[in-house]
Coordinates of C-alpha atoms in Angstrom, one line a residue:
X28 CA 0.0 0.0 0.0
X29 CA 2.8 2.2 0.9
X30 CA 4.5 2.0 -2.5
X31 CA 1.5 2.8 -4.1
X32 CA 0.6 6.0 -1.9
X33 CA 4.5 6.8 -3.0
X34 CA 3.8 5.9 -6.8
X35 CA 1.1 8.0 -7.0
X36 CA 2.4 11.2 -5.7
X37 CA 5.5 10.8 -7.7
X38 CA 3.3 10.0 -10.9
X39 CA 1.4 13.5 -9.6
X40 CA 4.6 15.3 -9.5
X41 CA 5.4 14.7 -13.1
X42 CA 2.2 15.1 -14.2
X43 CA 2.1 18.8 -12.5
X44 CA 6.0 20.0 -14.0
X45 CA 5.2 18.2 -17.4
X46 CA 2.1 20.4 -17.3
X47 CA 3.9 23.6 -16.7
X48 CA 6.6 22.9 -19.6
X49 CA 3.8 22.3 -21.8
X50 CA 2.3 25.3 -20.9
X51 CA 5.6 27.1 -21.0
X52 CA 6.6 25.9 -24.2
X53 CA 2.8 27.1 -25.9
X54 CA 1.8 29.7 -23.7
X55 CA -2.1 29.0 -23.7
X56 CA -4.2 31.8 -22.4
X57 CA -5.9 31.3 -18.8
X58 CA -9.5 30.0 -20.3
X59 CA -7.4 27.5 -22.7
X60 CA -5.9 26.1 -19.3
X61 CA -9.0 26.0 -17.7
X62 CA -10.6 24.2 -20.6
X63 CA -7.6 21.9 -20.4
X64 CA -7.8 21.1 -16.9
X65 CA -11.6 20.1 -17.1

């Protein structure tokens, strides 16, 4: 169970900074994020 908890907030952690490159790198205007997160 423990590894899990651990996998999942490391796979949560690479989710969030892939997210921010990829909004780095295209620059999407706040409503285009929000779209995107839904």
């Amino acid at each position: 169970m423990l590894v899990f908890i651990k996998s999942t907030a490391y796979a949560s952690t690479l989710e969030s900074q892939i997210d921010k490159l990829v909004y780095k790198l295209y620059n999407p205007t706040n409503e285009e994020i929000k779209i995107i997160e839904k």
